[in-house]
mmCIF file of C-alpha atoms and ligand atoms in Angstrom:
data_model
loop_
_atom_site.group_PDB
_atom_site.id
_atom_site.type_symbol
_atom_site.label_atom_id
_atom_site.label_comp_id
_atom_site.label_asym_id
_atom_site.label_seq_id
_atom_site.Cartn_x
_atom_site.Cartn_y
_atom_site.Cartn_z
ATOM 1 C CA MET G 1154 -20.676 2.348 9.622
ATOM 2 C CA GLN G 1155 -17.597 3.407 11.595
ATOM 3 C CA ILE G 1156 -16.818 1.270 14.630
ATOM 4 C CA SER G 1157 -14.267 1.331 17.469
ATOM 5 C CA LEU G 1158 -11.181 -0.859 17.849
ATOM 6 C CA THR G 1159 -12.939 -2.877 20.579
ATOM 7 C CA GLU G 1160 -15.924 -3.449 18.280
ATOM 8 C CA THR G 1161 -13.524 -4.460 15.482
ATOM 9 C CA ALA G 1162 -11.986 -7.099 17.762
ATOM 10 C CA ALA G 1163 -15.473 -8.323 18.736
ATOM 11 C CA GLU G 1164 -16.447 -8.556 15.056
ATOM 12 C CA LEU G 1165 -13.417 -10.766 14.335
ATOM 13 C CA LYS G 1166 -14.106 -12.942 17.377
ATOM 14 C CA ALA G 1167 -17.721 -13.465 16.268
ATOM 15 C CA HIS G 1168 -16.736 -15.074 12.947
ATOM 16 C CA GLU G 1169 -15.001 -18.365 12.181
ATOM 17 C CA ARG G 1170 -14.203 -18.468 8.445
ATOM 18 C CA ILE G 1171 -12.423 -15.260 7.604
ATOM 19 C CA VAL G 1172 -10.894 -14.075 4.314
ATOM 20 C CA LEU G 1173 -8.357 -11.252 4.510
ATOM 21 C CA THR G 1174 -7.506 -9.052 1.561
ATOM 22 C CA ALA G 1175 -5.680 -5.861 0.605
ATOM 23 C CA HIS G 1176 -5.254 -3.617 -2.418
ATOM 24 C CA VAL G 1177 -4.051 -4.565 -5.874
ATOM 25 C CA ASN G 1178 -0.455 -3.468 -6.490
ATOM 26 C CA PRO G 1179 0.155 -4.394 -2.827
ATOM 27 C CA ASP G 1180 2.897 -2.700 -0.796
ATOM 28 C CA GLY G 1181 4.655 -3.747 2.413
ATOM 29 C CA ASP G 1182 1.843 -2.463 4.614
ATOM 30 C CA ALA G 1183 -0.896 -4.241 2.624
ATOM 31 C CA ILE G 1184 0.976 -7.559 2.666
ATOM 32 C CA GLY G 1185 2.420 -7.217 6.183
ATOM 33 C CA SER G 1186 -0.907 -6.199 7.729
ATOM 34 C CA SER G 1187 -2.807 -9.059 6.029
ATOM 35 C CA LEU G 1188 -0.259 -11.678 7.068
ATOM 36 C CA GLY G 1189 0.189 -10.247 10.582
ATOM 37 C CA LEU G 1190 -3.558 -10.399 11.202
ATOM 38 C CA MET G 1191 -3.701 -13.870 9.639
ATOM 39 C CA HIS G 1192 -1.159 -15.207 12.164
ATOM 40 C CA ALA G 1193 -3.070 -13.646 15.082
ATOM 41 C CA LEU G 1194 -6.449 -15.012 13.982
ATOM 42 C CA LYS G 1195 -5.003 -18.480 13.368
ATOM 43 C CA ALA G 1196 -3.558 -18.432 16.895
ATOM 44 C CA LEU G 1197 -7.134 -17.782 18.094
ATOM 45 C CA GLY G 1198 -8.298 -20.895 16.245
ATOM 46 C CA LYS G 1199 -9.952 -19.153 13.275
ATOM 47 C CA GLU G 1200 -9.999 -20.545 9.764
ATOM 48 C CA VAL G 1201 -8.215 -17.786 7.837
ATOM 49 C CA GLN G 1202 -7.173 -17.318 4.218
ATOM 50 C CA VAL G 1203 -5.439 -14.355 2.561
ATOM 51 C CA PHE G 1204 -6.374 -13.495 -1.029
ATOM 52 C CA ILE G 1205 -4.850 -10.588 -2.955
ATOM 53 C CA ASP G 1206 -5.761 -10.013 -6.598
ATOM 54 C CA ASP G 1207 -2.213 -9.421 -7.830
ATOM 55 C CA ASP G 1208 1.231 -10.975 -8.012
ATOM 56 C CA ILE G 1209 3.162 -10.570 -4.776
ATOM 57 C CA PRO G 1210 6.760 -9.398 -5.360
ATOM 58 C CA ALA G 1211 9.220 -12.182 -4.478
ATOM 59 C CA ALA G 1212 11.141 -9.895 -2.105
ATOM 60 C CA PHE G 1213 8.236 -10.279 0.327
ATOM 61 C CA SER G 1214 8.987 -13.988 0.689
ATOM 62 C CA VAL G 1215 10.952 -12.877 3.783
ATOM 63 C CA LEU G 1216 7.548 -12.555 5.480
ATOM 64 C CA PRO G 1217 6.314 -15.693 7.266
ATOM 65 C CA GLY G 1218 3.153 -16.901 5.520
ATOM 66 C CA TYR G 1219 4.025 -15.351 2.131
ATOM 67 C CA GLU G 1220 3.439 -18.706 0.395
ATOM 68 C CA LEU G 1221 -0.113 -18.867 1.776
ATOM 69 C CA ILE G 1222 -1.324 -15.774 -0.104
ATOM 70 C CA GLY G 1223 -3.789 -16.825 -2.808
ATOM 71 C CA LYS G 1224 -4.823 -14.998 -5.965
ATOM 72 C CA PRO G 1225 -8.513 -15.368 -6.851
ATOM 73 C CA GLU G 1226 -9.311 -16.917 -10.202
ATOM 74 C CA GLU G 1227 -11.968 -15.704 -12.613
ATOM 75 C CA GLY G 1228 -15.376 -16.876 -11.374
ATOM 76 C CA GLN G 1229 -13.956 -18.424 -8.194
ATOM 77 C CA ASN G 1230 -16.260 -18.609 -5.181
ATOM 78 C CA ILE G 1231 -14.421 -18.423 -1.858
ATOM 79 C CA PRO G 1232 -16.634 -19.417 1.087
ATOM 80 C CA ALA G 1233 -16.354 -17.164 4.158
ATOM 81 C CA ASP G 1234 -18.417 -15.633 6.997
ATOM 82 C CA LEU G 1235 -16.473 -12.372 6.947
ATOM 83 C CA LEU G 1236 -14.344 -10.476 4.441
ATOM 84 C CA VAL G 1237 -11.734 -8.215 6.013
ATOM 85 C CA ALA G 1238 -10.051 -5.627 3.789
ATOM 86 C CA VAL G 1239 -6.949 -3.973 5.218
ATOM 87 C CA ASP G 1240 -5.126 -0.819 4.060
ATOM 88 C CA VAL G 1241 -7.705 -0.144 1.322
ATOM 89 C CA SER G 1242 -11.324 0.690 0.458
ATOM 90 C CA LEU G 1243 -13.390 -2.146 -1.032
ATOM 91 C CA ASP G 1244 -13.149 -0.650 -4.525
ATOM 92 C CA ARG G 1245 -9.477 -1.557 -4.900
ATOM 93 C CA ILE G 1246 -9.492 -5.262 -3.970
ATOM 94 C CA GLY G 1247 -10.112 -6.470 -7.533
ATOM 95 C CA ARG G 1248 -11.687 -9.880 -8.027
ATOM 96 C CA VAL G 1249 -11.840 -10.631 -4.279
ATOM 97 C CA ASN G 1250 -14.973 -8.458 -4.241
ATOM 98 C CA GLU G 1251 -16.876 -10.886 -6.467
ATOM 99 C CA ALA G 1252 -15.225 -14.054 -5.134
ATOM 100 C CA VAL G 1253 -16.216 -13.538 -1.482
ATOM 101 C CA LYS G 1254 -19.908 -13.056 -0.698
ATOM 102 C CA ALA G 1255 -19.773 -12.136 2.981
ATOM 103 C CA PRO G 1256 -20.266 -9.127 5.270
ATOM 104 C CA THR G 1257 -17.339 -6.720 5.024
ATOM 105 C CA LEU G 1258 -15.077 -5.332 7.716
ATOM 106 C CA ASN G 1259 -12.585 -2.665 6.680
ATOM 107 C CA ILE G 1260 -9.485 -1.637 8.655
ATOM 108 C CA ASP G 1261 -7.602 1.321 7.228
ATOM 109 C CA HIS G 1262 -5.519 4.446 7.821
ATOM 110 C CA HIS G 1263 -6.189 6.223 4.501
ATOM 111 C CA ILE G 1264 -8.120 9.456 5.017
ATOM 112 C CA THR G 1265 -9.626 8.949 1.543
ATOM 113 C CA ASN G 1266 -11.368 5.654 2.531
ATOM 114 C CA ASP G 1267 -14.809 5.614 0.852
ATOM 115 C CA GLY G 1268 -16.586 4.197 3.932
ATOM 116 C CA LYS G 1269 -18.581 1.722 1.853
ATOM 117 C CA ALA G 1270 -17.776 -1.399 3.901
ATOM 118 C CA ASP G 1271 -20.469 -2.725 6.264
ATOM 119 C CA LYS G 1272 -18.169 -1.882 9.172
ATOM 120 C CA LEU G 1273 -15.108 0.363 9.106
ATOM 121 C CA TYR G 1274 -12.351 1.038 11.608
ATOM 122 C CA LEU G 1275 -10.432 4.052 10.331
ATOM 123 C CA ASP G 1276 -7.524 5.729 12.093
ATOM 124 C CA GLY G 1277 -6.032 8.454 9.916
ATOM 125 C CA ASN G 1278 -3.364 9.167 12.538
ATOM 126 C CA ALA G 1279 -1.869 5.685 12.304
ATOM 127 C CA ALA G 1280 1.327 5.709 10.220
ATOM 128 C CA ALA G 1281 0.459 2.313 8.768
ATOM 129 C CA THR G 1282 -2.392 -0.165 8.882
ATOM 130 C CA ALA G 1283 0.168 -2.434 10.581
ATOM 131 C CA GLU G 1284 0.210 0.010 13.522
ATOM 132 C CA ILE G 1285 -3.571 -0.455 13.869
ATOM 133 C CA ILE G 1286 -3.299 -4.236 13.472
ATOM 134 C CA TYR G 1287 -0.798 -4.397 16.349
ATOM 135 C CA GLN G 1288 -3.250 -2.553 18.614
ATOM 136 C CA LEU G 1289 -6.059 -4.795 17.378
ATOM 137 C CA ILE G 1290 -4.032 -7.907 18.184
ATOM 138 C CA GLU G 1291 -3.508 -6.627 21.734
ATOM 139 C CA GLU G 1292 -7.256 -6.005 21.959
ATOM 140 C CA LEU G 1293 -7.915 -9.554 20.698
ATOM 141 C CA GLY G 1294 -5.566 -10.945 23.331
ATOM 142 C CA ALA G 1295 -3.655 -12.970 20.710
ATOM 143 C CA PRO G 1296 -0.017 -13.838 21.466
ATOM 144 C CA CYS G 1297 2.653 -11.625 19.876
ATOM 145 C CA THR G 1298 4.752 -14.122 17.921
ATOM 146 C CA GLN G 1299 7.901 -13.608 15.858
ATOM 147 C CA GLU G 1300 6.003 -14.518 12.668
ATOM 148 C CA MET G 1301 3.428 -11.823 13.292
ATOM 149 C CA ALA G 1302 6.029 -9.301 14.409
ATOM 150 C CA MET G 1303 8.093 -9.742 11.205
ATOM 151 C CA CYS G 1304 4.990 -9.014 9.097
ATOM 152 C CA LEU G 1305 3.753 -5.999 11.046
ATOM 153 C CA TYR G 1306 7.227 -4.478 11.396
ATOM 154 C CA THR G 1307 7.569 -4.616 7.597
ATOM 155 C CA GLY G 1308 4.277 -2.747 7.141
ATOM 156 C CA LEU G 1309 5.235 -0.127 9.688
ATOM 157 C CA ALA G 1310 8.766 0.357 8.326
ATOM 158 C CA MET G 1311 7.737 0.606 4.694
ATOM 159 C CA ASP G 1312 4.822 3.034 5.152
ATOM 160 C CA THR G 1313 7.061 5.376 7.174
ATOM 161 C CA GLY G 1314 10.013 5.183 4.747
ATOM 162 C CA TRP G 1315 11.905 3.216 7.423
ATOM 163 C CA PHE G 1316 10.724 5.644 10.137
ATOM 164 C CA ARG G 1317 11.779 8.802 8.302
ATOM 165 C CA PHE G 1318 8.476 10.298 7.055
ATOM 166 C CA SER G 1319 6.335 12.852 8.910
ATOM 167 C CA ASN G 1320 3.722 10.190 9.736
ATOM 168 C CA THR G 1321 6.173 8.582 12.204
ATOM 169 C CA THR G 1322 4.794 9.286 15.702
ATOM 170 C CA PRO G 1323 5.781 8.314 19.250
ATOM 171 C CA ASN G 1324 3.122 5.601 19.005
ATOM 172 C CA THR G 1325 4.680 4.276 15.771
ATOM 173 C CA MET G 1326 7.984 3.900 17.587
ATOM 174 C CA ARG G 1327 6.335 2.293 20.639
ATOM 175 C CA VAL G 1328 4.660 -0.270 18.384
ATOM 176 C CA ALA G 1329 7.955 -0.868 16.539
ATOM 177 C CA ALA G 1330 9.722 -1.415 19.880
ATOM 178 C CA ALA G 1331 7.035 -3.886 20.969
ATOM 179 C CA LEU G 1332 7.419 -5.765 17.672
ATOM 180 C CA LEU G 1333 11.212 -5.997 18.175
ATOM 181 C CA ALA G 1334 10.560 -7.381 21.650
ATOM 182 C CA CYS G 1335 8.362 -10.046 19.985
ATOM 183 C CA GLY G 1336 11.222 -11.064 17.698
ATOM 184 C CA ALA G 1337 11.034 -8.867 14.562
ATOM 185 C CA GLN G 1338 14.458 -8.646 12.906
ATOM 186 C CA PRO G 1339 14.879 -5.243 11.187
ATOM 187 C CA HIS G 1340 18.153 -6.164 9.447
ATOM 188 C CA VAL G 1341 16.706 -9.344 7.927
ATOM 189 C CA ILE G 1342 13.686 -7.431 6.632
ATOM 190 C CA SER G 1343 15.602 -4.450 5.241
ATOM 191 C CA GLU G 1344 18.250 -6.614 3.557
ATOM 192 C CA ALA G 1345 15.587 -8.741 1.868
ATOM 193 C CA LEU G 1346 13.514 -5.775 0.749
ATOM 194 C CA GLU G 1347 16.375 -3.557 -0.398
ATOM 195 C CA GLN G 1348 17.871 -6.281 -2.581
ATOM 196 C CA ARG G 1349 17.537 -5.574 -6.324
ATOM 197 C CA PRO G 1350 18.191 -7.706 -9.373
ATOM 198 C CA PHE G 1351 20.998 -6.346 -11.583
ATOM 199 C CA ALA G 1352 18.531 -5.665 -14.414
ATOM 200 C CA GLU G 1353 16.420 -3.535 -12.106
ATOM 201 C CA VAL G 1354 19.354 -1.345 -11.109
ATOM 202 C CA GLN G 1355 20.066 -0.906 -14.825
ATOM 203 C CA SER G 1356 16.438 0.019 -15.457
ATOM 204 C CA LEU G 1357 16.727 2.579 -12.670
ATOM 205 C CA ALA G 1358 19.639 4.214 -14.493
ATOM 206 C CA PHE G 1359 17.530 4.243 -17.680
ATOM 207 C CA ALA G 1360 14.517 5.774 -15.948
ATOM 208 C CA LEU G 1361 16.504 8.449 -14.112
ATOM 209 C CA GLN G 1362 17.642 9.905 -17.427
ATOM 210 C CA LYS G 1363 14.003 10.751 -18.137
ATOM 211 C CA ILE G 1364 13.470 13.067 -15.142
ATOM 212 C CA GLU G 1365 11.883 16.361 -16.083
ATOM 213 C CA LEU G 1366 11.792 19.489 -13.936
ATOM 214 C CA LEU G 1367 8.714 21.715 -14.156
ATOM 215 C CA ALA G 1368 7.329 24.838 -12.457
ATOM 216 C CA GLY G 1369 10.752 26.361 -11.955
ATOM 217 C CA GLY G 1370 12.001 23.224 -10.238
ATOM 218 C CA LYS G 1371 9.093 22.803 -7.793
ATOM 219 C CA VAL G 1372 7.776 19.758 -9.644
ATOM 220 C CA ALA G 1373 9.753 16.805 -10.957
ATOM 221 C CA GLY G 1374 8.582 13.637 -12.609
ATOM 222 C CA ILE G 1375 9.326 10.670 -14.798
ATOM 223 C CA CYS G 1376 7.019 9.314 -17.496
ATOM 224 C CA LEU G 1377 7.668 5.831 -18.834
ATOM 225 C CA ASP G 1378 5.560 4.844 -21.822
ATOM 226 C CA HIS G 1379 4.549 1.291 -22.597
ATOM 227 C CA ALA G 1380 7.319 0.795 -25.157
ATOM 228 C CA SER G 1381 10.064 1.813 -22.669
ATOM 229 C CA LEU G 1382 8.551 -0.424 -20.017
ATOM 230 C CA GLN G 1383 8.743 -3.360 -22.435
ATOM 231 C CA GLU G 1384 12.487 -2.748 -22.746
ATOM 232 C CA HIS G 1385 13.174 -1.894 -19.094
ATOM 233 C CA GLU G 1386 10.795 -2.909 -16.321
ATOM 234 C CA ALA G 1387 9.785 -0.074 -13.990
ATOM 235 C CA PRO G 1388 12.164 -0.108 -11.028
ATOM 236 C CA GLU G 1389 10.696 -0.179 -7.512
ATOM 237 C CA GLY G 1390 11.063 2.970 -5.463
ATOM 238 C CA LEU G 1391 11.636 5.238 -8.446
ATOM 239 C CA ILE G 1392 9.434 7.971 -6.961
ATOM 240 C CA GLY G 1393 11.769 8.182 -3.959
ATOM 241 C CA MET G 1394 14.650 9.136 -6.234
ATOM 242 C CA VAL G 1395 12.577 11.961 -7.750
ATOM 243 C CA ARG G 1396 11.384 13.165 -4.353
ATOM 244 C CA VAL G 1397 14.902 13.838 -3.049
ATOM 245 C CA ILE G 1398 15.714 16.471 -5.701
ATOM 246 C CA GLU G 1399 16.531 19.785 -4.032
ATOM 247 C CA GLY G 1400 13.728 22.362 -4.324
ATOM 248 C CA VAL G 1401 11.131 19.849 -5.517
ATOM 249 C CA ASP G 1402 7.803 19.961 -3.690
ATOM 250 C CA ILE G 1403 5.762 17.579 -5.819
ATOM 251 C CA ALA G 1404 7.281 14.442 -7.339
ATOM 252 C CA PHE G 1405 5.448 12.115 -9.694
ATOM 253 C CA THR G 1406 5.976 8.992 -11.743
ATOM 254 C CA LEU G 1407 3.682 7.930 -14.544
ATOM 255 C CA LYS G 1408 4.024 4.389 -15.865
ATOM 256 C CA GLU G 1409 2.020 3.130 -18.838
ATOM 257 C CA LYS G 1410 1.589 -0.424 -17.534
ATOM 258 C CA GLU G 1411 -0.689 -1.430 -20.428
ATOM 259 C CA PRO G 1412 -1.245 0.567 -23.609
ATOM 260 C CA GLY G 1413 -3.629 3.358 -22.594
ATOM 261 C CA LEU G 1414 -3.433 2.646 -18.841
ATOM 262 C CA CYS G 1415 -1.067 4.701 -16.696
ATOM 263 C CA ARG G 1416 -0.349 4.194 -13.004
ATOM 264 C CA VAL G 1417 0.591 7.434 -11.265
ATOM 265 C CA SER G 1418 2.436 7.892 -7.959
ATOM 266 C CA LEU G 1419 2.636 11.281 -6.249
ATOM 267 C CA ARG G 1420 4.780 12.487 -3.356
ATOM 268 C CA SER G 1421 5.079 15.901 -1.772
ATOM 269 C CA LYS G 1422 6.952 17.749 0.921
ATOM 270 C CA GLY G 1423 3.924 19.882 1.849
ATOM 271 C CA VAL G 1424 1.211 20.209 -0.817
ATOM 272 C CA ASP G 1425 -1.809 17.888 -0.338
ATOM 273 C CA VAL G 1426 -1.366 15.483 -3.258
ATOM 274 C CA THR G 1427 -4.671 13.680 -2.577
ATOM 275 C CA LYS G 1428 -6.220 16.762 -4.276
ATOM 276 C CA ILE G 1429 -4.475 15.653 -7.458
ATOM 277 C CA ALA G 1430 -5.063 11.895 -7.096
ATOM 278 C CA LEU G 1431 -8.779 12.316 -6.289
ATOM 279 C CA GLN G 1432 -9.325 14.166 -9.588
ATOM 280 C CA PHE G 1433 -8.469 10.900 -11.348
ATOM 281 C CA GLY G 1434 -10.388 8.611 -8.987
ATOM 282 C CA GLY G 1435 -7.355 7.732 -6.877
ATOM 283 C CA GLY G 1436 -6.522 8.423 -3.240
ATOM 284 C CA GLY G 1437 -3.932 8.183 -0.512
ATOM 285 C CA HIS G 1438 -2.380 10.539 1.989
ATOM 286 C CA VAL G 1439 -1.453 14.246 2.071
ATOM 287 C CA ARG G 1440 2.174 13.524 1.143
ATOM 288 C CA ALA G 1441 1.814 10.247 -0.761
ATOM 289 C CA ALA G 1442 -1.008 9.425 -3.143
ATOM 290 C CA GLY G 1443 -1.684 7.555 -6.351
ATOM 291 C CA CYS G 1444 -4.182 7.090 -9.165
ATOM 292 C CA THR G 1445 -4.711 5.448 -12.524
ATOM 293 C CA ILE G 1446 -5.306 7.439 -15.727
ATOM 294 C CA GLU G 1447 -6.832 5.506 -18.604
ATOM 295 C CA LYS G 1448 -5.105 7.396 -21.421
ATOM 296 C CA PRO G 1449 -1.942 6.851 -23.454
ATOM 297 C CA CYS G 1450 1.226 8.102 -21.743
ATOM 298 C CA ALA G 1451 1.584 11.444 -23.559
ATOM 299 C CA GLU G 1452 -2.066 12.446 -23.010
ATOM 300 C CA ALA G 1453 -2.082 11.243 -19.412
ATOM 301 C CA ARG G 1454 1.066 13.300 -18.760
ATOM 302 C CA ILE G 1455 -0.572 16.494 -20.039
ATOM 303 C CA GLU G 1456 -3.662 15.984 -17.846
ATOM 304 C CA LEU G 1457 -1.599 15.093 -14.803
ATOM 305 C CA VAL G 1458 0.742 18.075 -15.157
ATOM 306 C CA LYS G 1459 -2.274 20.374 -15.598
ATOM 307 C CA ALA G 1460 -3.818 19.051 -12.365
ATOM 308 C CA ILE G 1461 -0.507 19.394 -10.506
ATOM 309 C CA MET G 1462 -0.054 23.005 -11.668
ATOM 310 C CA GLN G 1463 -3.596 23.883 -10.563
ATOM 311 C CA VAL G 1464 -3.113 22.476 -7.083
ATOM 312 C CA LEU G 1465 0.286 24.160 -6.851
ATOM 313 C CA GLU G 1466 -1.276 27.534 -7.756
ATOM 314 C CA GLU G 1467 -4.119 27.100 -5.259
ATOM 315 C CA THR G 1468 -1.586 26.306 -2.539
ATOM 316 C CA ALA G 1469 0.784 29.198 -3.341
HETATM 317 MN MN1 LIG J 15 -0.674 1.668 4.444
#
């Protein structure tokens, strides 16, 4: 059932033991929104825990509360009165689903949200879930602290490509300004998150040599099979390097994380790439989407390229 922001705040106020979670393969918005909301709810006297079923990249240790994020263990039972999933539908929270037996509240900005949570607040116009969380925190009447502001600013900045993507709205900037006023430090966050280990910069050079141009230059992508990923770890932000190629409308990366399991990222400058991601059970936004294909790299590539070409033809 879809509810309003005011009802979402009331739902949080009505519960005492709250578990927050976000998607596997968490990004800045998933982590920042969870931690930002955690700080606000703690300030209101709630008992709050954050569980994410994945490893959290060390770069995010710049976010206050990073060390409090737990990873559920097999068969673990986490007691709670309410499970809150942010920036995701319930189908992508991994083991947290089984570990927490409680009513579910979902707060999201993905237009592809499956609406299966008991209660859902969805705002597809918000650039980031962090933008919604800021408004929710105002609604809750929780104090805007520096800790919270650092977390939410990170979510907002990363989901908008540091305020460069088309999802950046006047409201995004107003929220960002309010977060700066609360003590968020953009330079501290960007320096921490842009830092790369030497090996990763080398792996970027390796990966970039594998770019292929398709459809007369309208599509570009990089496929990294499991063997290459054993030699060179997949660098963060690789898709961004593909996206900037002149004339490219659809950019993709395909990484065979485990033999026979490929994670796909898609970006576009106009075409609705959710149409591609949804074909493989994924989701996302018009210009940024992702999915997983359970096939070896070469086969997954053929299926993905076929789907991209179809959507490109339909759009033309
Ligand atoms: Mn997001």
